[in-house]
Short mmCIF file of C-alpha atoms in Angstrom, two decimals:
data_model
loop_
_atom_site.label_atom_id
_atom_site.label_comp_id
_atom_site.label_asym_id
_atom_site.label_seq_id
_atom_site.Cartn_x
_atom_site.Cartn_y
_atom_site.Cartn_z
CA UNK A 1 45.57 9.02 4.64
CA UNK A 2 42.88 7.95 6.72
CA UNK A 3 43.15 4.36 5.15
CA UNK A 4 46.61 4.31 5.99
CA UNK A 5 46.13 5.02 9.48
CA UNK A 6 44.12 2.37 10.04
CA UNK A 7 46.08 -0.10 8.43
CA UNK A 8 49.09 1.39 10.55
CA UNK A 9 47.03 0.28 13.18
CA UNK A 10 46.65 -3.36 12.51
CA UNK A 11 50.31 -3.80 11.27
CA UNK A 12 51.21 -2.21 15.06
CA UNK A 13 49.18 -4.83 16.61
CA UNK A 14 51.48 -7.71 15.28
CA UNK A 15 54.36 -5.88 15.93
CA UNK A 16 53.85 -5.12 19.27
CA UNK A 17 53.44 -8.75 19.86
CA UNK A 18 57.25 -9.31 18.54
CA UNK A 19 58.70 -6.16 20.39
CA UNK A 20 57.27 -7.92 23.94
CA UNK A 21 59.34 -10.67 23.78
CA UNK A 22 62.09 -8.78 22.31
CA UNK A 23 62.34 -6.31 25.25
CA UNK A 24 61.52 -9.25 28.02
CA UNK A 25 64.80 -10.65 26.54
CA UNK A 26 67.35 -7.40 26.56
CA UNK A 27 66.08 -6.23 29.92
CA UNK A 28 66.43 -9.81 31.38
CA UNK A 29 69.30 -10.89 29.56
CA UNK A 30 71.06 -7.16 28.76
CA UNK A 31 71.47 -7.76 25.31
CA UNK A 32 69.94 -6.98 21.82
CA UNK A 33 69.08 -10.02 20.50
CA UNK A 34 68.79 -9.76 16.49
CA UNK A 35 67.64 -12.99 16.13
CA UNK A 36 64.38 -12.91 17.85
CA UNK A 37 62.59 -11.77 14.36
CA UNK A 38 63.47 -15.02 12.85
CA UNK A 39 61.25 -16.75 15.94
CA UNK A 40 58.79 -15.27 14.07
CA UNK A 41 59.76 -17.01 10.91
CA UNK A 42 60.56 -20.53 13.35
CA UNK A 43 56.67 -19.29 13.81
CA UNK A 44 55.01 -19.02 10.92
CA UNK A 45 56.52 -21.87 8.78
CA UNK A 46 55.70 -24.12 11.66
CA UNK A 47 52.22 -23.14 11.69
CA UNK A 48 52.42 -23.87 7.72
CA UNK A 49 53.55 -27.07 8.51
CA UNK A 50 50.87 -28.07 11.31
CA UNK A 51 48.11 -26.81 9.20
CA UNK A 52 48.61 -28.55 6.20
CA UNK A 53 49.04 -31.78 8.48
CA UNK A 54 45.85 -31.46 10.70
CA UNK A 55 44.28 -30.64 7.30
CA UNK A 56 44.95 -33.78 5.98
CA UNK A 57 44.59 -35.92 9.22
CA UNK A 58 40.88 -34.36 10.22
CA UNK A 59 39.21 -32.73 7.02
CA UNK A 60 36.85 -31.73 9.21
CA UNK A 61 38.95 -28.56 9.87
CA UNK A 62 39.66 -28.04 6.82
CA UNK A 63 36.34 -25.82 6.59
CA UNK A 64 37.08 -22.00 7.06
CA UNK A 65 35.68 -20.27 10.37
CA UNK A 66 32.86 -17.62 9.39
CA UNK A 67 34.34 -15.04 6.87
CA UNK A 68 37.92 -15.39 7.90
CA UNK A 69 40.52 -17.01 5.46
CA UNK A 70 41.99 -19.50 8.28
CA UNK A 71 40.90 -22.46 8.92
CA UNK A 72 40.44 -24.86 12.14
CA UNK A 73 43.71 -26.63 11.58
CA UNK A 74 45.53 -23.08 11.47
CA UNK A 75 43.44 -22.21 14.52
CA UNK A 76 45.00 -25.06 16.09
CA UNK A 77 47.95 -25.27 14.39
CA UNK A 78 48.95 -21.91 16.38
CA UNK A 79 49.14 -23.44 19.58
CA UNK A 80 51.48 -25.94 18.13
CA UNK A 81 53.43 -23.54 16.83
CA UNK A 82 53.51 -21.58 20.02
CA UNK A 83 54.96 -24.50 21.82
CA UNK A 84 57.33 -25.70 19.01
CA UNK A 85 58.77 -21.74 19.05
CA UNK A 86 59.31 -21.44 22.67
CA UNK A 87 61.30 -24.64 23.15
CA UNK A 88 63.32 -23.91 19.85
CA UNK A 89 64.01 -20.22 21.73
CA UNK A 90 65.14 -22.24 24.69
CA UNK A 91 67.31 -24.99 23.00
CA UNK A 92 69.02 -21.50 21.04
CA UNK A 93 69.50 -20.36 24.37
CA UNK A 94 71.09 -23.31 25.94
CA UNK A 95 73.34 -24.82 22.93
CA UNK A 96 74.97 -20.61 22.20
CA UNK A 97 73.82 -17.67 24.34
CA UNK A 98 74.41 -19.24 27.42
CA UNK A 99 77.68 -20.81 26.31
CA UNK A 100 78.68 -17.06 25.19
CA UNK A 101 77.01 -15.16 27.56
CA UNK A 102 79.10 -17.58 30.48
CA UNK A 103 82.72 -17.14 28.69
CA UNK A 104 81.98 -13.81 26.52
CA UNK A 105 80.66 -10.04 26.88
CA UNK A 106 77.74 -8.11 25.57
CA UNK A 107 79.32 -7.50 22.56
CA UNK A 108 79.82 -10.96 22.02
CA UNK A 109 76.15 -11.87 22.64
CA UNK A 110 75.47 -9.04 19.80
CA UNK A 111 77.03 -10.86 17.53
CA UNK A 112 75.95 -14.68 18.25
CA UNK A 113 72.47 -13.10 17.56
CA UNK A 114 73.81 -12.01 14.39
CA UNK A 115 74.96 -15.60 13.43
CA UNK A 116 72.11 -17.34 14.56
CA UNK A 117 69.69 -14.94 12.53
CA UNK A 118 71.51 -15.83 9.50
CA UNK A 119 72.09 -19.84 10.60
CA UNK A 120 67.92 -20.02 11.38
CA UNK A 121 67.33 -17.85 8.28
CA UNK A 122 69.56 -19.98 5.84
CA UNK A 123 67.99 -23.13 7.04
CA UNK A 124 64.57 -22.32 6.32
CA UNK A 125 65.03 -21.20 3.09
CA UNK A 126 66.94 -24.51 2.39
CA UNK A 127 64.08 -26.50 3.59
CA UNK A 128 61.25 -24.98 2.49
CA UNK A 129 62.24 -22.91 -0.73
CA UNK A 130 62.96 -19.63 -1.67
CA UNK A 131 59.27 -19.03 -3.02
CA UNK A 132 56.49 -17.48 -0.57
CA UNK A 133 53.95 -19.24 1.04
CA UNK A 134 50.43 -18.81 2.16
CA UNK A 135 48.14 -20.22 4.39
CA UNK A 136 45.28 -19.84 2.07
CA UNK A 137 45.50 -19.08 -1.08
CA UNK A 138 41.76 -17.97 -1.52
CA UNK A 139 41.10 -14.54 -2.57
CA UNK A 140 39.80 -12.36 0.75
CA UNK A 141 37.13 -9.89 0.14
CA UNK A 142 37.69 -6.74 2.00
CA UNK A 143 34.61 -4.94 4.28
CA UNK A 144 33.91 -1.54 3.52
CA UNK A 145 33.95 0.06 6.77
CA UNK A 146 33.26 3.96 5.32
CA UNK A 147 32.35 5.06 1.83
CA UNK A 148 33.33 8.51 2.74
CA UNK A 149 35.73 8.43 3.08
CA UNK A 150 36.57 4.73 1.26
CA UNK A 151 37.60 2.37 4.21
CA UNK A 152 38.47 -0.58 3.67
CA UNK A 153 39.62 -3.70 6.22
CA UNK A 154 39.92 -7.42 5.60
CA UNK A 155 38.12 -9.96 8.18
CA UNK A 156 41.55 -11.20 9.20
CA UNK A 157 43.26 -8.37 9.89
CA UNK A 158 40.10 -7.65 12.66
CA UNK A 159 41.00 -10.80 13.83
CA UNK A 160 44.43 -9.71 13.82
CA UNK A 161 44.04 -6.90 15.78
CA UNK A 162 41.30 -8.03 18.48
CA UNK A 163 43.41 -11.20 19.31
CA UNK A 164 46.29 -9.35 19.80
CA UNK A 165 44.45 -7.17 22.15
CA UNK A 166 43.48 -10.09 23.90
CA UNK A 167 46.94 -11.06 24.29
CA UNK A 168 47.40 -7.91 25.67
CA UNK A 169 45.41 -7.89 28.62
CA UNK A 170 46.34 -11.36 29.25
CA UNK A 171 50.16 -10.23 29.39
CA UNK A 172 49.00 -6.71 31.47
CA UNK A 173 47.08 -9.47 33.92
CA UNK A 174 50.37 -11.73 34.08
CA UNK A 175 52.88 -9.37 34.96
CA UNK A 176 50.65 -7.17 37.29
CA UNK A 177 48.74 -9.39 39.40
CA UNK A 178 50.64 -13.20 39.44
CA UNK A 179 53.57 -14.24 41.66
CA UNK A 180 55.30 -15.14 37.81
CA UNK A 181 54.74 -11.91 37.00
CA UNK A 182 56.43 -9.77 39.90
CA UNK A 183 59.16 -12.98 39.83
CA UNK A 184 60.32 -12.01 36.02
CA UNK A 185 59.94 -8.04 37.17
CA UNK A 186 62.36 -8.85 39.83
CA UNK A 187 64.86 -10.46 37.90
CA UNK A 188 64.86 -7.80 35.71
CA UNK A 189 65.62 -5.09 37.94
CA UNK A 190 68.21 -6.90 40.40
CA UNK A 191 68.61 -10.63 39.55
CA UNK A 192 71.26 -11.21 42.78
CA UNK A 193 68.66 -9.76 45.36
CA UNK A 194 65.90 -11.83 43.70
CA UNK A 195 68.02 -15.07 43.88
CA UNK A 196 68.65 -14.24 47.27
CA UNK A 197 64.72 -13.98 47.77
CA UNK A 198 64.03 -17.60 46.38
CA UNK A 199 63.66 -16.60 42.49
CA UNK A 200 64.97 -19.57 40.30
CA UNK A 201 67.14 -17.73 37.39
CA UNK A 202 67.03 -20.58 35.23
CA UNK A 203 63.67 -20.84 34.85
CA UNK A 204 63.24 -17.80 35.22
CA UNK A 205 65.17 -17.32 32.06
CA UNK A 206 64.08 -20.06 30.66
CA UNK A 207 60.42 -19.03 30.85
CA UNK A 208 61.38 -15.31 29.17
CA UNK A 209 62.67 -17.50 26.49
CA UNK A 210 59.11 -19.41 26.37
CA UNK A 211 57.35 -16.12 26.56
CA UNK A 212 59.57 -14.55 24.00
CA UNK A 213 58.91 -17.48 21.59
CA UNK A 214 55.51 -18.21 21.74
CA UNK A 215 54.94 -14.69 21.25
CA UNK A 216 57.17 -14.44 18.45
CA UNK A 217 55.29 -17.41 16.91
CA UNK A 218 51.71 -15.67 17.49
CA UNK A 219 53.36 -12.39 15.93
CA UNK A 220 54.85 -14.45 12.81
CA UNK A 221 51.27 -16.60 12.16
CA UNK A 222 49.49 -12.87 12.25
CA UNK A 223 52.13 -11.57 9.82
CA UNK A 224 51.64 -14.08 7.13
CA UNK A 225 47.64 -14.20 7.76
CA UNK A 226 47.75 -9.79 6.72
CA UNK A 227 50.54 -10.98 4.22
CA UNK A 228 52.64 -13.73 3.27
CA UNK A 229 55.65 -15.73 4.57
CA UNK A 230 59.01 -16.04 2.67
CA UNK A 231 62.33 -17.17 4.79
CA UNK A 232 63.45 -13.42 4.79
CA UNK A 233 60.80 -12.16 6.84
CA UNK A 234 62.90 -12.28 10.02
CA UNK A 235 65.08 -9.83 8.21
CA UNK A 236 62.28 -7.54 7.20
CA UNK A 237 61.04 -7.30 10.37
CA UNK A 238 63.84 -6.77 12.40
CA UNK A 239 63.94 -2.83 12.68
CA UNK A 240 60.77 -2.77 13.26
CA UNK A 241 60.29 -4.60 15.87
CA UNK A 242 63.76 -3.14 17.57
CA UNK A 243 62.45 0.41 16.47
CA UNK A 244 59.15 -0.51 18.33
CA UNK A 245 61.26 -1.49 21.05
CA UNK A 246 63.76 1.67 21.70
CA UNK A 247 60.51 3.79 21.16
CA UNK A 248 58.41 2.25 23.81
CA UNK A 249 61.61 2.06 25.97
CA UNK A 250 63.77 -1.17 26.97
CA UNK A 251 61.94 -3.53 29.30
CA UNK A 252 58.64 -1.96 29.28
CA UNK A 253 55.97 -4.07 28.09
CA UNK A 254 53.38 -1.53 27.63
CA UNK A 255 55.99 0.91 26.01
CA UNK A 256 56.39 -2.52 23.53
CA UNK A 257 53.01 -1.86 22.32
CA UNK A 258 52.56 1.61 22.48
CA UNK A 259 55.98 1.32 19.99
CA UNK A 260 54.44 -1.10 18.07
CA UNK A 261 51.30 1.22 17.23
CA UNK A 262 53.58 4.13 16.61
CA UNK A 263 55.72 2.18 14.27
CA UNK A 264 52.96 0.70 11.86
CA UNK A 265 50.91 3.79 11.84
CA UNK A 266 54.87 5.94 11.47
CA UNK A 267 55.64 3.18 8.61
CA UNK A 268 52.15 3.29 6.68
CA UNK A 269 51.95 7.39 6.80
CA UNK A 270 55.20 7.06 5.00
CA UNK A 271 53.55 5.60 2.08
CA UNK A 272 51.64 8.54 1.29
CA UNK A 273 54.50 11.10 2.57
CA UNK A 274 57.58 9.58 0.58
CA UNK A 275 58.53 7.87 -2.67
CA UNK A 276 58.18 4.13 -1.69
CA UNK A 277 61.95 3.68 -2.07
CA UNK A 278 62.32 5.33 1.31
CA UNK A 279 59.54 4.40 3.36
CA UNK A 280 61.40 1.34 5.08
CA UNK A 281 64.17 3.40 6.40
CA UNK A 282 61.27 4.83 8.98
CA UNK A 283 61.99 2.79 11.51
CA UNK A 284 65.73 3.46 11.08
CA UNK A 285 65.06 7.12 11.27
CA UNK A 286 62.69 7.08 14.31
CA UNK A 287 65.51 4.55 16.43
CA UNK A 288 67.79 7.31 15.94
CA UNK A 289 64.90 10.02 16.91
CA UNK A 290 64.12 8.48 19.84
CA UNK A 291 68.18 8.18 20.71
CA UNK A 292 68.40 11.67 20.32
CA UNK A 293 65.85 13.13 22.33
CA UNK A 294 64.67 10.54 24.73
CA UNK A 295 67.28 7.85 25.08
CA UNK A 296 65.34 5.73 27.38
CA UNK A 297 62.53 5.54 25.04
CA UNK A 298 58.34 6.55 26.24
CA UNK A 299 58.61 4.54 28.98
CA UNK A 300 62.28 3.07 29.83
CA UNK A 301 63.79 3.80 32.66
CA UNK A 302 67.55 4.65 33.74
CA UNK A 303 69.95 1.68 34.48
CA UNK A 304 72.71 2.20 36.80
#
């Protein structure tokens, strides 16, 4: 059990990094917006990409960094990825949500997301394969953190969790003490009045998109470093990240993360609690908790 927990714990930490961006974008933008788990996959196979490139260009990083599995290149090739992620968000944005969100509805939006997840998810598998990947496929020894009782944790999923931590505090810092920060906070509570204050909503929203993508991309590299990547991630990770969403409440970044950690630690308890047939209807089942008794989620708020 106690194992579990912990592992719980580092799954939350990447998906608390995917239900940020996800709730930046349906507070902003008022809609739920299926297709932000396949950013994740846009992500991670563009990470896979960079790596084996920068491997092959500079050898030099190549070489692993201290007992973690990555390398330099996938160090680097992050940032790439980061950047590649964000503008693909944007371009997504401007070439169909904006074109339905300026002639359609909510509902509409709903179900461009829907297309798009299958459009991005169809076109990865058709490019790279069907087959998993990895971004290294030697074996990782795990540390033995207890021996009673038996805990065990790979390096990279430390690294997992600490940089996500990081990216944490950076966020908190963004939002709480930077003119950005109280600019996207504004939109999201009354975008005329902040218009009328001198707040650009394009790039505004174009910078949630950024935000949303990059940390989409960090969320999808992390996911394949504890695991592996296959074109059908986005889809696996979908009610998770929305259930780590509704939990935390809509719009709340902190909530995001506090959802996250619920929803890995909720998801891995399940292991030992049910058959394994059932476990990934967790999430399902705590969305529908949540509706139930606190609509607004931990930390949401009321809309009017």
């Amino acid at each position: 059990m106690i194992q579990h927990l912990v592992d719980g714990i580092l799954v939350g930490s990447f998906l608390s990094l995917g239900a940020i961006g996800l709730t930046m974008v349906m507070h902003i933008l008022r809609f739920a917006n299926f297709s932000h788990a396949e950013l994740l996959s846009i992500g991670a196979y563009c990470a896979l990409v960079f790596d084996r490139l920068f491997e092959s260009l500079l050898p030099v990083l190549a070489a692993k960094i201290g007992p973690l599995s990555m390398t330099g290149a996938l160090l680097l090739s992050i940032l790439f990825s980061m950047v590649v992620t964000g503008l693909s968000a944007v371009l997504i944005d401007k070439l169909v949500f904006r074109r339905v969100r300026q002639k359609g509805g909510e509902l509409s939006m709903v179900f461009a997301s829907f297309g798009m997840s299958l459009v991005i998810r169809n076109v990865i598998g058709l490019v790279f394969g069907l087959s998993s990947e990895l971004y290294s496929r030697d074996i990782a020894f795990a540390m033995v953190l207890s021996r009673d009782p038996l805990l065990l944790v790979k390096p990279d999923q430390v690294f997992v969790l600490i940089a996500a931590l990081v990216i944490m505090f950076a966020l908190y810092i963004l939002f709480s003490r930077t003119t950005i920060g109280f600019a996207l906070r504004a939109i999201a509570e009354n975008p005329s009045l902040a218009q009328v204050h001198g707040v650009n909503l394009k790039k505004m929203i174009a910078l949630v998109w950024i935000m949303g993508g990059a940390l989409g991309a960090i969320a999808g590299v992390f996911y394949g470093l504890s695991y592996q990547i296959t074109p059908v991630m986005g889809r696996d990770l979908v009610l998770p990240i929305f259930a780590a969403t509704i939990v935390g409440g809509i719009g709340s970044v902190y909530g995001a993360v506090l959802g996250g950690f619920i929803v890995g630690v909720a998801s891995n308890i399940a292991l030992v609690v049910l058959p394994s047939g059932y476990s990934p209807s967790v999430p399902f089942l705590m969305i529908l908790l949540v509706l139930l008794i606190r609509p607004n989620g931990l930390f949401g708020e009321a809309r009017t």
